[in-house]
Short mmCIF file of C-alpha atoms in Angstrom, two decimals:
data_model
loop_
_atom_site.label_atom_id
_atom_site.label_comp_id
_atom_site.label_asym_id
_atom_site.label_seq_id
_atom_site.Cartn_x
_atom_site.Cartn_y
_atom_site.Cartn_z
CA MET A 1 82.71 27.48 68.57
CA LYS A 2 80.44 30.16 68.00
CA LYS A 3 79.49 30.35 71.40
CA ILE A 4 82.97 30.62 73.45
CA THR A 5 83.95 33.25 70.52
CA PHE A 6 80.82 34.98 71.73
CA LEU A 7 81.32 34.61 75.04
CA PHE A 8 84.99 35.61 75.41
CA ALA A 9 84.50 38.47 73.56
CA LEU A 10 82.19 39.64 75.98
CA ILE A 11 84.61 39.25 78.76
CA GLY A 12 87.17 40.38 77.31
CA GLY A 13 85.15 43.72 77.25
CA ILE A 14 84.86 43.65 80.99
CA SER A 15 87.37 45.78 82.78
CA PHE A 16 87.99 43.50 86.07
CA GLY A 17 89.80 46.06 88.09
CA GLN A 18 87.74 48.18 88.35
CA GLU A 19 84.32 46.19 88.90
CA PHE A 20 82.23 45.64 91.99
CA LEU A 21 82.22 42.29 92.97
CA GLN A 22 78.72 40.39 92.82
CA PRO A 23 77.30 40.57 96.19
CA SER A 24 76.78 36.62 98.47
CA ASP A 25 73.69 35.92 100.60
CA ALA A 26 74.75 32.08 100.78
CA PHE A 27 77.85 30.64 102.54
CA SER A 28 79.74 27.69 103.18
CA HIS A 29 79.07 25.52 106.42
CA LYS A 30 82.47 23.58 105.49
CA GLU A 31 84.94 26.45 105.02
CA ILE A 32 86.36 28.03 108.11
CA THR A 33 84.40 31.68 109.09
CA TYR A 34 86.79 34.06 109.86
CA ILE A 35 85.66 37.01 112.53
CA HIS A 36 86.76 39.68 114.29
CA LEU A 37 84.37 40.70 117.61
CA ALA A 38 84.06 44.47 118.50
CA ASP A 39 85.70 43.89 121.62
CA GLY A 40 89.02 42.61 119.87
CA THR A 41 88.45 38.70 120.05
CA GLU A 42 89.47 36.76 116.93
CA LEU A 43 87.24 33.65 116.19
CA GLN A 44 86.85 30.78 113.68
CA GLY A 45 85.12 28.32 113.16
CA THR A 46 82.51 27.23 110.62
CA ILE A 47 78.86 28.57 109.80
CA ASP A 48 76.02 26.71 111.22
CA ASP A 49 73.29 29.34 110.65
CA ILE A 50 72.61 32.40 109.61
CA ASP A 51 68.97 34.28 110.62
CA ARG A 52 67.87 37.15 108.70
CA LYS A 53 64.94 39.38 108.05
CA LYS A 54 64.37 41.33 105.28
CA GLY A 55 67.40 40.36 104.38
CA LEU A 56 69.47 41.82 106.85
CA ILE A 57 71.81 39.48 109.68
CA GLU A 58 70.33 39.35 112.68
CA GLU A 59 72.34 36.14 114.38
CA ILE A 60 75.12 34.23 113.01
CA VAL A 61 75.55 30.87 115.18
CA ILE A 62 79.21 29.25 114.35
CA LYS A 63 80.88 26.02 115.21
CA ASP A 64 84.01 26.21 117.32
CA GLY A 65 87.16 23.59 116.83
CA ASN A 66 85.58 22.06 119.60
CA GLY A 67 81.68 21.58 117.79
CA LYS A 68 80.45 24.44 120.65
CA LYS A 69 77.95 26.57 119.17
CA ILE A 70 78.46 30.44 119.60
CA LYS A 71 75.63 33.18 118.66
CA LEU A 72 76.82 36.47 117.87
CA LYS A 73 74.32 39.55 117.11
CA PRO A 74 75.20 41.95 114.40
CA GLU A 75 76.20 44.58 117.00
CA ASP A 76 79.10 41.67 118.41
CA VAL A 77 80.70 41.97 115.43
CA LYS A 78 83.75 44.11 113.47
CA SER A 79 84.32 42.59 110.78
CA MET A 80 84.24 38.99 109.09
CA TYR A 81 85.50 36.67 106.24
CA LEU A 82 83.02 34.44 105.09
CA MET A 83 83.09 32.12 101.87
CA PRO A 84 80.31 31.71 99.44
CA THR A 85 78.57 28.48 98.94
CA LYS A 86 78.14 28.62 95.19
CA MET A 87 79.56 30.39 92.05
CA ASN A 88 79.12 29.59 88.54
CA LYS A 89 81.85 29.41 86.41
CA LEU A 90 81.60 32.68 84.30
CA THR A 91 81.96 34.41 88.01
CA LYS A 92 85.30 32.02 88.88
CA MET A 93 86.51 32.90 85.68
CA MET A 94 85.91 36.98 86.11
CA GLU A 95 87.62 36.24 89.80
CA SER A 96 90.35 34.72 88.35
CA PHE A 97 91.50 37.91 86.34
CA HIS A 98 90.65 39.82 89.53
CA GLU A 99 93.14 42.14 91.05
CA VAL A 100 93.69 41.01 94.47
CA ASN A 101 96.94 41.85 95.96
CA ASN A 102 96.75 45.58 96.12
CA TYR A 103 94.05 46.44 97.91
CA SER A 104 93.31 50.20 98.90
CA ASP A 105 92.02 48.97 102.35
CA LYS A 106 95.68 47.48 104.07
CA ARG A 107 93.19 46.10 106.66
CA LEU A 108 91.54 43.53 104.19
CA ASN A 109 93.50 40.23 104.12
CA ASN A 110 94.55 39.62 100.71
CA ASN A 111 95.06 36.30 101.32
CA LEU A 112 91.32 34.95 102.43
CA MET A 113 90.07 37.36 99.30
CA GLY A 114 91.93 36.00 96.57
CA GLN A 115 90.74 32.40 97.44
CA GLY A 116 87.16 33.78 97.50
CA TYR A 117 86.05 35.02 100.42
CA VAL A 118 83.95 37.81 101.09
CA TYR A 119 84.18 40.83 103.34
CA PHE A 120 81.63 42.02 105.76
CA GLU A 121 82.02 44.85 108.68
CA ASN A 122 80.08 46.78 110.99
CA VAL A 123 78.59 50.12 109.18
CA PRO A 124 77.09 52.37 110.89
CA VAL A 125 74.26 53.53 108.69
CA MET A 126 70.91 56.20 107.87
CA MET A 127 67.99 54.15 106.98
CA LYS A 128 64.80 56.26 106.63
CA LYS A 129 66.25 59.14 108.68
CA LYS A 130 67.16 56.82 111.54
CA ARG A 131 70.75 55.69 112.24
CA THR A 132 71.32 52.03 112.64
CA THR A 133 74.65 49.37 112.43
CA MET A 134 74.11 46.67 109.93
CA LEU A 135 76.65 44.01 108.81
CA MET A 136 77.20 44.99 104.94
CA GLN A 137 79.35 43.42 102.52
CA LEU A 138 81.99 45.43 100.95
CA LEU A 139 81.94 45.49 97.08
CA ASN A 140 84.85 47.70 96.22
CA PRO A 141 87.95 45.76 98.07
CA ASP A 142 90.33 46.60 95.50
CA PHE A 143 89.79 50.69 95.48
CA SER A 144 87.93 51.01 99.02
CA SER A 145 90.61 53.40 100.59
CA THR A 146 88.18 56.76 100.29
CA ILE A 147 84.46 55.55 99.01
CA LYS A 148 83.55 52.42 100.38
CA ILE A 149 79.93 50.78 98.36
CA TYR A 150 78.02 47.99 100.41
CA HIS A 151 75.78 45.19 98.93
CA ASP A 152 72.12 46.61 99.58
CA PRO A 153 70.43 43.60 100.52
CA TYR A 154 66.62 45.37 99.63
CA ALA A 155 68.20 46.60 95.76
CA LYS A 156 66.55 45.25 92.89
CA GLU A 157 68.50 44.58 89.50
CA THR A 158 68.50 46.06 86.00
CA THR A 159 68.16 43.70 83.18
CA SER A 160 70.68 41.25 82.37
CA LEU A 161 72.19 39.84 79.36
CA GLY A 162 72.48 36.19 79.20
CA PHE A 163 73.75 33.29 77.23
CA GLY A 164 73.37 30.12 77.55
CA GLY A 165 71.77 30.42 80.87
CA ILE A 166 74.71 32.33 81.41
CA SER A 167 74.28 35.90 82.81
CA VAL A 168 77.28 37.93 81.05
CA ALA A 169 76.63 40.91 81.75
CA GLY A 170 73.70 43.48 82.92
CA GLY A 171 72.02 43.23 85.74
CA ILE A 172 73.67 45.45 87.84
CA ASP A 173 72.07 46.49 91.35
CA LYS A 174 69.76 49.71 91.31
CA SER A 175 71.06 50.82 94.31
CA TYR A 176 74.07 50.68 96.96
CA TYR A 177 75.06 51.82 100.29
CA ILE A 178 78.22 54.32 100.31
CA SER A 179 80.44 55.84 102.59
CA LYS A 180 82.67 58.17 101.97
CA ASP A 181 85.68 59.18 104.11
CA ALA A 182 84.30 56.97 106.95
CA GLU A 183 81.16 59.05 107.27
CA VAL A 184 77.58 56.90 107.93
CA ALA A 185 76.97 55.08 105.04
CA TYR A 186 73.37 56.03 103.50
CA LYS A 187 71.94 54.31 100.09
CA ILE A 188 71.93 55.95 96.72
CA GLU A 189 69.74 54.84 93.82
CA LYS A 190 69.39 54.57 90.34
CA SER A 191 66.92 56.80 90.37
CA ASP A 192 68.53 59.71 91.80
CA TYR A 193 72.23 59.21 91.05
CA LYS A 194 72.11 62.17 89.10
CA ASP A 195 71.76 64.35 91.54
CA LYS A 196 73.68 62.86 93.73
CA PHE A 197 77.31 62.60 91.44
CA MET A 198 78.26 66.16 92.05
CA PRO A 199 77.58 65.95 96.12
CA ILE A 200 79.86 62.62 96.17
CA PHE A 201 82.58 63.22 93.39
CA GLN A 202 82.71 67.24 93.06
CA SER A 203 86.16 67.79 94.77
CA CYS A 204 87.68 65.49 92.14
CA THR A 205 88.03 67.63 88.93
CA ALA A 206 89.25 64.46 86.83
CA VAL A 207 86.17 62.45 87.57
CA VAL A 208 83.66 65.49 87.49
CA ASP A 209 84.75 67.14 83.97
CA LYS A 210 84.94 63.29 82.41
CA TYR A 211 81.48 62.55 83.52
CA LYS A 212 79.43 65.32 84.12
CA SER A 213 77.87 65.72 81.07
CA ASP A 214 76.50 61.99 80.22
CA ILE A 215 76.12 60.33 83.85
CA SER A 216 75.15 56.92 83.96
CA TRP A 217 74.78 54.66 86.91
CA ARG A 218 75.82 52.09 84.74
CA ASP A 219 79.12 53.93 85.19
CA LEU A 220 78.96 54.07 88.75
CA GLU A 221 81.79 51.57 89.27
CA LYS A 222 84.16 53.10 87.35
CA HIS A 223 82.91 56.66 88.83
CA VAL A 224 84.15 54.98 92.02
CA TYR A 225 87.50 53.54 90.44
CA GLU A 226 88.83 56.83 89.16
CA TYR A 227 87.98 58.53 91.91
CA SER A 228 89.73 56.22 94.14
CA THR A 229 92.61 56.15 92.06
CA THR A 230 92.79 59.71 91.14
CA CYS A 231 91.57 61.99 93.89
CA ALA A 232 91.43 59.62 96.69
CA LYS A 233 93.54 61.50 100.06
#
C-alpha cells in the first residue's frame, strides 16, 4: 500500500499538460503508419524496417496494403505518425491524463496522437555550423505554436528517480533541438541554457520576470509552455 501511495504522490506532483513527450526509438511493425510525402502524396502501411546512422533516420521501408515495399529517404518525407512498440505502465498512465484535443499546432491529427502515435516532421537543422534536414520527433505538440522542441537522438540524460524498477522522475534529456517562429532548429544544452534563456524568451516579459533569477534546465518545459500560452503570437 505504501508503494502505491508513494507512486501516486509522485504522479500527483506532475503537471501533465506542460510536459514534453517521452521520445521513442522503436516502432510497431503491426500498427498502421501514416506518412505525408514532400510531394503531397499520403501513404499508409506497416513498417518493414527503419535504418539509422548514429541515431538519425536514414531510410524507412514500409509495406502498403498489397505487401509492396516502399523505400523512403528522410528528404522524401514531410511528416509521419508512428506507433511506438512498448510503453511502460507509468508512461501509459501519464498519457491517459495528457491533453490531446487542444493542440496549438492545428496541423496535428488529434485522433492519432490520442491513440499514442508520435509525430515526426522534416526539419531544417543547424548541425556543427552546417545546415541540413532531419526527421525529428516533436516533443511538445500541446504547446508548439511558436516554439517547437525536438528530440536530440544523441542526448544524454540526467539522473532519474526510480521506484520498484519504474522510472518516475528525472531522467530528462540534457539537450534538445529548438525552433522558434519556424526558424531553423538548433541545439540547446543543459550546460549553456542560462546563456540561451534570454535570447529565446526575452520577448515575453512574464516568463523573463518570473524565471530570470533562477534559470533551471529542469524548468525548460515550464518556460516553453508559459511562453506559448502567454506570449505566443
